[in-house]
GROMACS .gro file of C-alpha atoms in nm:
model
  420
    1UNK     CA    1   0.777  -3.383   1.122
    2UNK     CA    2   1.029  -3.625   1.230
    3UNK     CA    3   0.957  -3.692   1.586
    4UNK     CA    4   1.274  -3.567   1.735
    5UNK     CA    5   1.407  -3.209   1.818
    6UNK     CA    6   1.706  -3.077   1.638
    7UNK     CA    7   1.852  -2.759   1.848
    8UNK     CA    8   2.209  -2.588   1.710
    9UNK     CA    9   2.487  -2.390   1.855
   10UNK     CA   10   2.414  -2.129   2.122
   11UNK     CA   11   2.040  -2.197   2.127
   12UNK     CA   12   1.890  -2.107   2.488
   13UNK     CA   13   1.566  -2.262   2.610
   14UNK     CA   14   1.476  -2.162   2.983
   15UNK     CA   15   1.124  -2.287   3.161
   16UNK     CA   16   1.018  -2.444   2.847
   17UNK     CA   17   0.652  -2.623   2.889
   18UNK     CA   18   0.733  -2.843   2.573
   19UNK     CA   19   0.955  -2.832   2.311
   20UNK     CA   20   0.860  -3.152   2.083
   21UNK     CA   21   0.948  -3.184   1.731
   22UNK     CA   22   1.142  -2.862   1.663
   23UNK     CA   23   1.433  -2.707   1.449
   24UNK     CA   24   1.588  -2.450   1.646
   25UNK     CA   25   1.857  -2.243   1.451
   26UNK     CA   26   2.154  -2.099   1.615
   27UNK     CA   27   2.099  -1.796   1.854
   28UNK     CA   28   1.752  -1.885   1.875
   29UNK     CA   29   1.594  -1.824   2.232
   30UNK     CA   30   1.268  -2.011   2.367
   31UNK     CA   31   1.176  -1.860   2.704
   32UNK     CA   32   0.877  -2.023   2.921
   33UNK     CA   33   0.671  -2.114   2.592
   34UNK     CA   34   0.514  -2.411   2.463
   35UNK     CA   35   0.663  -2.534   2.099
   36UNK     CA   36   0.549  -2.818   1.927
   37UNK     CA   37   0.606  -2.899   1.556
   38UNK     CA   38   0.804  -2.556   1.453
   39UNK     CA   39   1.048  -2.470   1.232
   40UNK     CA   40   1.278  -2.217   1.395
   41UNK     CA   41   1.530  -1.995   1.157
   42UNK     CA   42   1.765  -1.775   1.373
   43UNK     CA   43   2.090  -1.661   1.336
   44UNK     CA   44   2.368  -1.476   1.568
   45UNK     CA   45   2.287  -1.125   1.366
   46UNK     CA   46   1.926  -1.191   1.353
   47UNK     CA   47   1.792  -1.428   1.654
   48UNK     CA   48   1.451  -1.518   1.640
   49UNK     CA   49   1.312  -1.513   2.036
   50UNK     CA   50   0.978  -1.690   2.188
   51UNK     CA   51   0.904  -1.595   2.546
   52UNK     CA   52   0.639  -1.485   2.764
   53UNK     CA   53   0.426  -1.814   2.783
   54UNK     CA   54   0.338  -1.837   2.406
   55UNK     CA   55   0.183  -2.105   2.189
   56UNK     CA   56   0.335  -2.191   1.859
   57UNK     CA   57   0.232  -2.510   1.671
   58UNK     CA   58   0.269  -2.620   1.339
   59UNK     CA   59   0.482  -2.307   1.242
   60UNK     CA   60   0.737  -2.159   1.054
   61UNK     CA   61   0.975  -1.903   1.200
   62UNK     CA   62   1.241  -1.688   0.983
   63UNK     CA   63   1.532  -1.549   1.124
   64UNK     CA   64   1.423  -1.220   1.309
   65UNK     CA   65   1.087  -1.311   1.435
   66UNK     CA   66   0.948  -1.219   1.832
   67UNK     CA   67   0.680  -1.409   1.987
   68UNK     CA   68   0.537  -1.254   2.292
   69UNK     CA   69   0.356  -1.209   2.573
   70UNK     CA   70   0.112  -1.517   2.525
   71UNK     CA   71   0.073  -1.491   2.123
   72UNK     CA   72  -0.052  -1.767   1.997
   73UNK     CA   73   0.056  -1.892   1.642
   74UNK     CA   74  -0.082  -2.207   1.476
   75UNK     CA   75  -0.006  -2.312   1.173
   76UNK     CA   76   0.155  -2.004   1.024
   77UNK     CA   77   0.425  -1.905   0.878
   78UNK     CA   78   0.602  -1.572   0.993
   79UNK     CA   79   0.874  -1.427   0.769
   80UNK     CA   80   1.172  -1.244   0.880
   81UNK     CA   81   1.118  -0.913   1.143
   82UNK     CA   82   0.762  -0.986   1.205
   83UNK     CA   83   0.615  -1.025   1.539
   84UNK     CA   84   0.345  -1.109   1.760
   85UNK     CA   85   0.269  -1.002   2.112
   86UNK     CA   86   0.043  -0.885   2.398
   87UNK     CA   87  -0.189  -1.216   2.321
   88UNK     CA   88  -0.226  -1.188   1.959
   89UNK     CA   89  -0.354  -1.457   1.771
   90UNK     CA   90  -0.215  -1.578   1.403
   91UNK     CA   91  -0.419  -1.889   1.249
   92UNK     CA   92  -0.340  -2.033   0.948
   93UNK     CA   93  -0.196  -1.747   0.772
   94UNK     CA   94   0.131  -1.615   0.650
   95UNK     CA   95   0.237  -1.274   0.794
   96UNK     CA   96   0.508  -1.082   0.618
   97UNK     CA   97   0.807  -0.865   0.690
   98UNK     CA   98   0.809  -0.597   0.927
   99UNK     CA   99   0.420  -0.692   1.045
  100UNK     CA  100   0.315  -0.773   1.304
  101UNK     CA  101  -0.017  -0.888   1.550
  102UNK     CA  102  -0.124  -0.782   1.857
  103UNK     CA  103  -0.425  -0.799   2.069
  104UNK     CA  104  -0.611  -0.894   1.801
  105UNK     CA  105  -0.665  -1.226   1.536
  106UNK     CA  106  -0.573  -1.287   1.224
  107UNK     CA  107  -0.703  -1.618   1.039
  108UNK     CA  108  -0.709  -1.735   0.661
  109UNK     CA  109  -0.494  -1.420   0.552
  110UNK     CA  110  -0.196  -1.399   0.329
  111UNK     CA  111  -0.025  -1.067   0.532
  112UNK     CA  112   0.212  -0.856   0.303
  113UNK     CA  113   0.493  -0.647   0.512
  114UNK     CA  114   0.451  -0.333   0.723
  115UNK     CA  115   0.127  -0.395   0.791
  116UNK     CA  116   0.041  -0.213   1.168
  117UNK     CA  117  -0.198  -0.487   1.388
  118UNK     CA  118  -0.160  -0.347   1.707
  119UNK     CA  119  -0.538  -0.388   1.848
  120UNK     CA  120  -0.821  -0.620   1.938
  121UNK     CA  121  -0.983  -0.649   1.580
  122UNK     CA  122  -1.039  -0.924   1.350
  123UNK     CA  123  -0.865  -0.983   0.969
  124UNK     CA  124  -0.969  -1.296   0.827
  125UNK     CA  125  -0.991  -1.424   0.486
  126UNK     CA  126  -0.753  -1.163   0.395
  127UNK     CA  127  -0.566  -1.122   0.093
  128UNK     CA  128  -0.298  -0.854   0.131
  129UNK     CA  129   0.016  -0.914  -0.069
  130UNK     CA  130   0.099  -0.584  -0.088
  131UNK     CA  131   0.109  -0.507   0.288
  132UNK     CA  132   0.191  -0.157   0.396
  133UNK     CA  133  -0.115  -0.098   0.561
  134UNK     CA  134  -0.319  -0.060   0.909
  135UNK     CA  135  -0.592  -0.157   1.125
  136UNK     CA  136  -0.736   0.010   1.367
  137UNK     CA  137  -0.903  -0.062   1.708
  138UNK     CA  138  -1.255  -0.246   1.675
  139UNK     CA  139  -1.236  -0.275   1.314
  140UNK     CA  140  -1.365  -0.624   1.169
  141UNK     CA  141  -1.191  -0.667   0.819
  142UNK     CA  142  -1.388  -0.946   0.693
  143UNK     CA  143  -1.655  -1.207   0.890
  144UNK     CA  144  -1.549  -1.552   0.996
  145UNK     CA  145  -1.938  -1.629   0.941
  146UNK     CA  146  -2.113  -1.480   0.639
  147UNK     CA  147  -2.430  -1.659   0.634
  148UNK     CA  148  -2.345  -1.819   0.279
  149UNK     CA  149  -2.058  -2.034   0.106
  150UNK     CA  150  -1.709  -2.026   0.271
  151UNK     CA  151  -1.603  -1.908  -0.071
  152UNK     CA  152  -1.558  -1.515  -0.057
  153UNK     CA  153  -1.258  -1.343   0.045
  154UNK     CA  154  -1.120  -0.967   0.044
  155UNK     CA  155  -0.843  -0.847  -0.171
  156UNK     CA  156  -0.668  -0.541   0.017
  157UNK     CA  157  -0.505  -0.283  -0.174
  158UNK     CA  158  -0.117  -0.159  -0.065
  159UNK     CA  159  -0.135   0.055   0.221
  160UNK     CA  160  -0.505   0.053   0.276
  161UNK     CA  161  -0.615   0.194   0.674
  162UNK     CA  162  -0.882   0.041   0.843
  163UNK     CA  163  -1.003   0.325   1.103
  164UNK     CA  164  -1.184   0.216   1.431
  165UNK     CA  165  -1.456   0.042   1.440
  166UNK     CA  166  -1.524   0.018   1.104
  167UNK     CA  167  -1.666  -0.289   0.880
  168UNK     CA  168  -1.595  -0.466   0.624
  169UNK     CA  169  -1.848  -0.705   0.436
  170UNK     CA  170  -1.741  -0.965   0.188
  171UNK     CA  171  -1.656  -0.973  -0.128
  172UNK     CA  172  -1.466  -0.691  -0.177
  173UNK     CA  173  -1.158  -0.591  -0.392
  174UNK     CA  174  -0.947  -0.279  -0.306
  175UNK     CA  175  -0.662  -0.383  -0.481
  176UNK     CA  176  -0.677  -0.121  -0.691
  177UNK     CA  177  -0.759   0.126  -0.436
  178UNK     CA  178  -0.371   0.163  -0.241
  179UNK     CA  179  -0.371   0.402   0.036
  180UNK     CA  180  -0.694   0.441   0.063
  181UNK     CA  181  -0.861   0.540   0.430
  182UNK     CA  182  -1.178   0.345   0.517
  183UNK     CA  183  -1.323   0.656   0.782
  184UNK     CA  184  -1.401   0.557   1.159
  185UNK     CA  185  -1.715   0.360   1.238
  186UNK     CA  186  -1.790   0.275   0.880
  187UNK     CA  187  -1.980  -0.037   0.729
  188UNK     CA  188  -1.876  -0.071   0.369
  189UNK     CA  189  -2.105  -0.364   0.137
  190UNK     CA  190  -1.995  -0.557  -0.083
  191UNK     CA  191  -1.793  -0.398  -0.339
  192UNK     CA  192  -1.448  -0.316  -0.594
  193UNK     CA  193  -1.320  -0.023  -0.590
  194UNK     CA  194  -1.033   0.127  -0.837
  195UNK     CA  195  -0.947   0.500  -0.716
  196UNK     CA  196  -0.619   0.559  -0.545
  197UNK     CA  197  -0.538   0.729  -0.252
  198UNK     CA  198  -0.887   0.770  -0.157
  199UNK     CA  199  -1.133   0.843   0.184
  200UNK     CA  200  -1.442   0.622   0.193
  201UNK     CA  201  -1.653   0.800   0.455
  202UNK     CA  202  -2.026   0.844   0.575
  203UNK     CA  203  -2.214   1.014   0.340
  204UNK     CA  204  -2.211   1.380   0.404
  205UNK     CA  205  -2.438   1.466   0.082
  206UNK     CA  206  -2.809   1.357   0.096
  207UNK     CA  207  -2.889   1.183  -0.251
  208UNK     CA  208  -3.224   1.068  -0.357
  209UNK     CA  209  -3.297   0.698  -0.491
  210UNK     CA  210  -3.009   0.618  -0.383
  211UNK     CA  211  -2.968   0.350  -0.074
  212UNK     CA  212  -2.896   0.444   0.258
  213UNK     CA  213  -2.649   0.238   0.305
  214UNK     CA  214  -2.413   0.333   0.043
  215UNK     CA  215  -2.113   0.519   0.202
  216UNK     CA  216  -1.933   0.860   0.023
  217UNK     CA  217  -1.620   0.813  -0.144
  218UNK     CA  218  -1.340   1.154  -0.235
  219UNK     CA  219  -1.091   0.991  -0.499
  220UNK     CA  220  -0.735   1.087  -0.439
  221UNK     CA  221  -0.839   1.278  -0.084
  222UNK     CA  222  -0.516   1.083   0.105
  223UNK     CA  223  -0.309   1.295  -0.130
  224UNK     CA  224  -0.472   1.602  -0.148
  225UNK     CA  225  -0.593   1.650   0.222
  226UNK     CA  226  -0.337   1.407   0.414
  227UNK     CA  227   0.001   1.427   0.221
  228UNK     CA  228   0.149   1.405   0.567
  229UNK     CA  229   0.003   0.985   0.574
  230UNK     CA  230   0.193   0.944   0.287
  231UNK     CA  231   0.545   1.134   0.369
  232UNK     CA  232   0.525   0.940   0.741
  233UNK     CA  233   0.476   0.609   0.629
  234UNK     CA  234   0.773   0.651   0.327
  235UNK     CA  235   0.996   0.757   0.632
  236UNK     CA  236   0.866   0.464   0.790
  237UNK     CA  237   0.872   0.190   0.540
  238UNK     CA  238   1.268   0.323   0.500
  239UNK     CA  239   1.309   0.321   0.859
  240UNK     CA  240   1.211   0.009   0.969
  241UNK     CA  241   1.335  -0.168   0.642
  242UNK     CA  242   1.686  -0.126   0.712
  243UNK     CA  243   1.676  -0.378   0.993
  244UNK     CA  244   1.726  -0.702   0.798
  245UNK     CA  245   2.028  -0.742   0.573
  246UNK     CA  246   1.823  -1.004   0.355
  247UNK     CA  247   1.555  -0.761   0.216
  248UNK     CA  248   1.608  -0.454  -0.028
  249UNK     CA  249   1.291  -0.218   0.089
  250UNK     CA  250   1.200   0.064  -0.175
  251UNK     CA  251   1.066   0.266   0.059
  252UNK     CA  252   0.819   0.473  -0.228
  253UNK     CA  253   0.500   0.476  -0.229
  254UNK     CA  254   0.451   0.694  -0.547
  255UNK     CA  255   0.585   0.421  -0.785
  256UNK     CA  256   0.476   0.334  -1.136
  257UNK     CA  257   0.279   0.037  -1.043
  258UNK     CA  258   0.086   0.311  -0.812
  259UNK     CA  259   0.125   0.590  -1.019
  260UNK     CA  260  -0.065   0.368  -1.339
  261UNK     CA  261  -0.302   0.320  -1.151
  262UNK     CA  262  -0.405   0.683  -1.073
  263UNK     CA  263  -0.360   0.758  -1.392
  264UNK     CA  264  -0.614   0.540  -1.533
  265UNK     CA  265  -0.831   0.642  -1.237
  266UNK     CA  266  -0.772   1.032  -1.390
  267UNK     CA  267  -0.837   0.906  -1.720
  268UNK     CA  268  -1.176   0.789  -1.594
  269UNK     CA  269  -1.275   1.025  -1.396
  270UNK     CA  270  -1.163   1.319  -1.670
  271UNK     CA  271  -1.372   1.131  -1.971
  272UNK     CA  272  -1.609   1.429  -2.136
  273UNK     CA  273  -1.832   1.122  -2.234
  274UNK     CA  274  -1.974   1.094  -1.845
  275UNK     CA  275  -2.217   1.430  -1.830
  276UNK     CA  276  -2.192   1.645  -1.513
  277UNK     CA  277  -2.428   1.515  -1.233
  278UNK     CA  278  -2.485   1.661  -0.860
  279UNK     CA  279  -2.390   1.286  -0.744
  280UNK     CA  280  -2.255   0.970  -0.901
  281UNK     CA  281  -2.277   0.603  -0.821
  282UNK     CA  282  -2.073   0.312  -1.010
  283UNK     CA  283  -2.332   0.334  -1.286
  284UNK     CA  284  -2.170   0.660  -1.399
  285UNK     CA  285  -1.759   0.532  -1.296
  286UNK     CA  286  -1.732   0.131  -1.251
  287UNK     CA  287  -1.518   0.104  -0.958
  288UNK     CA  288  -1.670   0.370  -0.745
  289UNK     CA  289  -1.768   0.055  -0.536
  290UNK     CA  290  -2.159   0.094  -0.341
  291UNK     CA  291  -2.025   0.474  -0.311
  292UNK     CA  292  -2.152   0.786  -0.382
  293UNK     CA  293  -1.922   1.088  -0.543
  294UNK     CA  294  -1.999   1.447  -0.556
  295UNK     CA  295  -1.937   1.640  -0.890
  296UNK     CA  296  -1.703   1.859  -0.661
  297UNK     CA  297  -1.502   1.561  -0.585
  298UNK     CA  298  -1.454   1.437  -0.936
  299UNK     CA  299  -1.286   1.797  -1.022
  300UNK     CA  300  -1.090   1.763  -0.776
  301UNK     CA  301  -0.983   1.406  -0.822
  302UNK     CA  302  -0.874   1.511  -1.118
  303UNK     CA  303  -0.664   1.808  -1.072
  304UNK     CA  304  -0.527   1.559  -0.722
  305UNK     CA  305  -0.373   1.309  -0.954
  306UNK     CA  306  -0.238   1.477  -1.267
  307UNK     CA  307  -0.079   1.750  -0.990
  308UNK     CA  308   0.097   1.397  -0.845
  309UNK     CA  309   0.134   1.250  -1.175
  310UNK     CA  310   0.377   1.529  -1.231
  311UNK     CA  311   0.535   1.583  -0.865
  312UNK     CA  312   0.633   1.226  -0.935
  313UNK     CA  313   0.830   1.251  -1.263
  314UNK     CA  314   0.998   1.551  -1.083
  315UNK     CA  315   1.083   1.403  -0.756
  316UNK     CA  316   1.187   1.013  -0.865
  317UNK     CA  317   1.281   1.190  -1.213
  318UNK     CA  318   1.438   1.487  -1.320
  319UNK     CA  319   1.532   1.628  -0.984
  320UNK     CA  320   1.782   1.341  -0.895
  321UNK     CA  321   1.938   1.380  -1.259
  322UNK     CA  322   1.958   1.787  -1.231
  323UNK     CA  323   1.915   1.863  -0.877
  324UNK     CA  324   1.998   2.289  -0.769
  325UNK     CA  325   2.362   2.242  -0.945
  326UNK     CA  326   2.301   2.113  -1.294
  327UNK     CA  327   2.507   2.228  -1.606
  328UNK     CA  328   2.343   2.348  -1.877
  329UNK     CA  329   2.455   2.059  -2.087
  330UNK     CA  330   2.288   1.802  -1.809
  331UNK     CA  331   1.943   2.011  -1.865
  332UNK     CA  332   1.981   2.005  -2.250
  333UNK     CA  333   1.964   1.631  -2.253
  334UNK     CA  334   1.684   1.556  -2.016
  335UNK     CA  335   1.508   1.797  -2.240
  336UNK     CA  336   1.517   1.660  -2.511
  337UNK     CA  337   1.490   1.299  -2.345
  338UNK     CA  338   1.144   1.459  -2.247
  339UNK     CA  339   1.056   1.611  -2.626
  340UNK     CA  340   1.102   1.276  -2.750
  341UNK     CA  341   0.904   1.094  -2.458
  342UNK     CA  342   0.638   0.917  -2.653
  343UNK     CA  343   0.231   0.881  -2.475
  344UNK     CA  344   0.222   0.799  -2.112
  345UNK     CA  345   0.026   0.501  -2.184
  346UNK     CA  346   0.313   0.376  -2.414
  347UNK     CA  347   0.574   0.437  -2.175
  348UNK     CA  348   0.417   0.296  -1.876
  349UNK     CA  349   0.623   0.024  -1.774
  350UNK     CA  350   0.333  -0.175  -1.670
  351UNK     CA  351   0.146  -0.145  -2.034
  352UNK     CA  352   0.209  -0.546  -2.109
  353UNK     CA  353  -0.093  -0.609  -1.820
  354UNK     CA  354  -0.383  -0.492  -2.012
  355UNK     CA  355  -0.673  -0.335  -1.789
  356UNK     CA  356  -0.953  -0.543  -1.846
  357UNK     CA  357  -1.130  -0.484  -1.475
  358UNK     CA  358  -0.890  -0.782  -1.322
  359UNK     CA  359  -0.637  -0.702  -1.134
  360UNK     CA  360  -0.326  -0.546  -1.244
  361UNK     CA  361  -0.086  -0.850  -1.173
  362UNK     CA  362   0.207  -0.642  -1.254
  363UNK     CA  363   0.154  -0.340  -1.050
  364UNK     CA  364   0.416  -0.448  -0.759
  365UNK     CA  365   0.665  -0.554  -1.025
  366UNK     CA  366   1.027  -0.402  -1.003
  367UNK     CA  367   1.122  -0.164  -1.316
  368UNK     CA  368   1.450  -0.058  -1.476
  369UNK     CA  369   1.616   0.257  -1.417
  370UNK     CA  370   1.584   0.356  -1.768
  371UNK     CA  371   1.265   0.237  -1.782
  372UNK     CA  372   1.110   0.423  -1.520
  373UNK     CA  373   1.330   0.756  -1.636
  374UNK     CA  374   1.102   0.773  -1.971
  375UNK     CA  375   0.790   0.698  -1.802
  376UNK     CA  376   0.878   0.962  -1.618
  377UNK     CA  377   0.974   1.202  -1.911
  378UNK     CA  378   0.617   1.140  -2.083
  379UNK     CA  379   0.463   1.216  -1.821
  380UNK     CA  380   0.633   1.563  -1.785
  381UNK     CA  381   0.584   1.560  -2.161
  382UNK     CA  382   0.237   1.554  -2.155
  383UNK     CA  383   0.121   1.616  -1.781
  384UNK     CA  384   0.324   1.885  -1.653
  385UNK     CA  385   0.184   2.138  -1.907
  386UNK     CA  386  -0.139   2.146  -1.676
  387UNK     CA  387   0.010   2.190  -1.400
  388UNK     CA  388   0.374   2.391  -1.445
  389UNK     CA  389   0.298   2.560  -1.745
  390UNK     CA  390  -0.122   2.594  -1.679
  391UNK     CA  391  -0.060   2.999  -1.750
  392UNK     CA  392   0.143   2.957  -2.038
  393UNK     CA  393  -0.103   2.732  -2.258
  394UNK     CA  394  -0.145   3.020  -2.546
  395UNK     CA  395   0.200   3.071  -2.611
  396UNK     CA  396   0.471   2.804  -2.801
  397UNK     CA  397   0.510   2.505  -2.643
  398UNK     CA  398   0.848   2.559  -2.447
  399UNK     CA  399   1.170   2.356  -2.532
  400UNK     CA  400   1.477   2.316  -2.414
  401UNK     CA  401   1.605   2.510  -2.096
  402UNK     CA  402   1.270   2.715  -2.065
  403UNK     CA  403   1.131   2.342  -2.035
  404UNK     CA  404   1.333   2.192  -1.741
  405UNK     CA  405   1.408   2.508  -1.554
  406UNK     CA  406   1.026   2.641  -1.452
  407UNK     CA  407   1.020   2.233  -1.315
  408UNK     CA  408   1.259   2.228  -1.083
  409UNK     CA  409   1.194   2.547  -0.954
  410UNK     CA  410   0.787   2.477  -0.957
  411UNK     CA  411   0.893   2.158  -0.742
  412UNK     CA  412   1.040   2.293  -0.416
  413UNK     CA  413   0.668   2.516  -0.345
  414UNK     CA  414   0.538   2.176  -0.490
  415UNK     CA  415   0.639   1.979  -0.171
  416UNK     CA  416   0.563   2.289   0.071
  417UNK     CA  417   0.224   2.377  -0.061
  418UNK     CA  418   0.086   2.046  -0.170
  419UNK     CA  419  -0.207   1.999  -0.397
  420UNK     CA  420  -0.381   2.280  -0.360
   0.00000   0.00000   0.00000
């Protein structure tokens, strides 16, 4: 603060109620609005524009930003292409890229990019680095009063949806849950859960001695049931990240940080040591969360994520290399590149951050080309024999040509027929 109001080149401000104590970068436009204490960043390709009577105090704007229709922001930050508008609220929080609030509140959160707020609901206490996910109408992520110590807080996992109505109760830890689909009208208790890509929904299977108020969970359900969630918001994510010149947006959402993770959450669910049971509870899998989980979904769980373990490797992996017009020479070295692949745990680029129950700090970090290309070939190594080569287990393990070739044909029917 410095008590004066520093405003550059081809800034506009029309029917201002106040504008006291402000940087306002060039380009910027401030439109009937109140503005106290704000740091504006705008630029002539990117112009950052506040209109519509809003309220923003004690804030930081990027270059990019919209404030609308009677937002209010107070001491926030917003980073570049987010928005607010139609009287949405943003309290002490940071919301990221591409996201954006409206109708609704969001207090005490740390908001990662792409995440849809376009509805009267509540996030607070939010932490949600990751972004990339949505909430729906009615749904109360979090409490702003929980009857105990203002120390609990919820860790979101990337891409997480939040479906109407639903509820969530502090503490709780999807962070190693991405893309995972909290059903309509559902009250989830306090909990962590650690399975990818899956539906949390009222229970549909009666279970005895078991409480009432636990909820059902189908591991890896997003990917075998709603592929479609996951194709729309990758066109998405690519769509809407090309607006800003000062981001690079990978646009994936089946990346190794995410792919790890469903692999240990195979691992887990595949262990012979855990007997076969009608219904399971976190006492039989720690981080089914105050779920319940159906032997039928655990098989399936199973063959869900090694089936995209494998359409990974071939869709990130060997089909850019080979593609329909490979020479035989280009196939004869990712081959062998694959017959030399050491274990998948070995290779998995984020094997320095050991899985101790914490989170897996370096999930979300970027990885090397080359890197990523032998992750990929152990896990066609290893994987891809139970699922491209499940009929040919009796015979020799197949090398060279008769490797690559029945993979990039099984891939095309792959991304038509899906998972099951």
């Amino acid at each position: 603060r410095c008590d004066l109001n520093v405003v550059c080149a081809d800034v506009r401000i029309e029917s201002a109620e106040l504008v006291e104590d402000v940087f306002l970068g060039p380009h910027a436009c401030v439109e009937g609005s109140h503005l106290e204490h704000v740091t504006v960043l705008s630029s002539e390709e990117e112009p950052t524009v506040i209109r519509g009577g809003s309220d923003v105090r004690n804030a930081v704007l990027q270059e990019n930003v919209h404030v609308d229709s009677q937002s209010i922001v107070l001491n926030a930050v917003m980073l570049t292409c987010s928005h607010a508008e139609r009287h949405g609220k943003l309290l002490d929080s940071i919301l990221g890229p591409y996201s954006g609030v409206a109708e609704g509140e969001i207090s005490e959160s740390l908001v990662g990019p792409f995440v849809g707020f376009h509805h009267q609901s509540l996030l607070i206490a939010s932490f949600w680095p990751a972004g990339r996910g949505n909430v729906g109408y009615g749904a109360n992520v979090g409490s702003n009063h929980t009857g105990k110590a203002p120390d609990q807080e919820l860790w979101h996992g990337e891409g997480c949806f939040y479906g109407l109505g639903c509820c969530i109760k502090f503490p709780s830890d999807f962070s190693h849950a991405p893309y995972s689909l909290v059903a309509t009208g559902v009250t989830t208790l306090p909990q962590r859960v650690t399975f990818p890509f899956s539906l949390i929904s009222a229970p549909m299977t009666p279970a005895a001695g078991i409480s009432p108020a636990f909820n059902e969970i189908q591991p890896g359900w997003v990917l075998s049931q709603n592929i479609y969630m996951v194709l729309r918001n990758e066109h998405k994510f690519a769509a809407r990240g090309g607006k800003s010149r000062s981001i690079e947006v990978d646009a994936r959402i089946l990346r190794p940080g995410i792919v790890a993770m469903m692999r240990l959450a195979r691992d887990q669910l595949a262990d012979p040591a855990v007997p076969d049971k009608k219904v399971y509870t976190d006492r039989d899998f720690a981080g089914l969360g105050k779920n319940i989980m159906t032997h039928a979904a655990r098989l399936e769980a199973v063959h869900t994520y090694t089936y995209f373990l494998v359409y990974y490797a071939l869709l990130h992996g060997l089909w850019p290399r080979l593609g329909p017009n490979a020479t035989a020479e280009q196939a004869l070295a990712a081959a062998q590149d694959i017959e030399r692949a050491s274990s998948v745990a070995a290779a998995e680029p984020t094997a320095q951050v050991t899985f101790t129950g914490a989170r897996r700090r370096g999930a979300a970090l970027p990885v090397a080309p080359d890197a990523e290309w032998a992750y990929q070939c152990a896990i066609l190594r290893h994987e891809a024999v139970h699922i491209v080569f499940k009929d040919q287990l009796r015979g020799p393990a197949p090398a060279g040509l008769a490797l690559v070739r029945p993979m990039l044909e099984w891939l095309p029917g792959a991304q038509k027929g899906g998972a099951g």
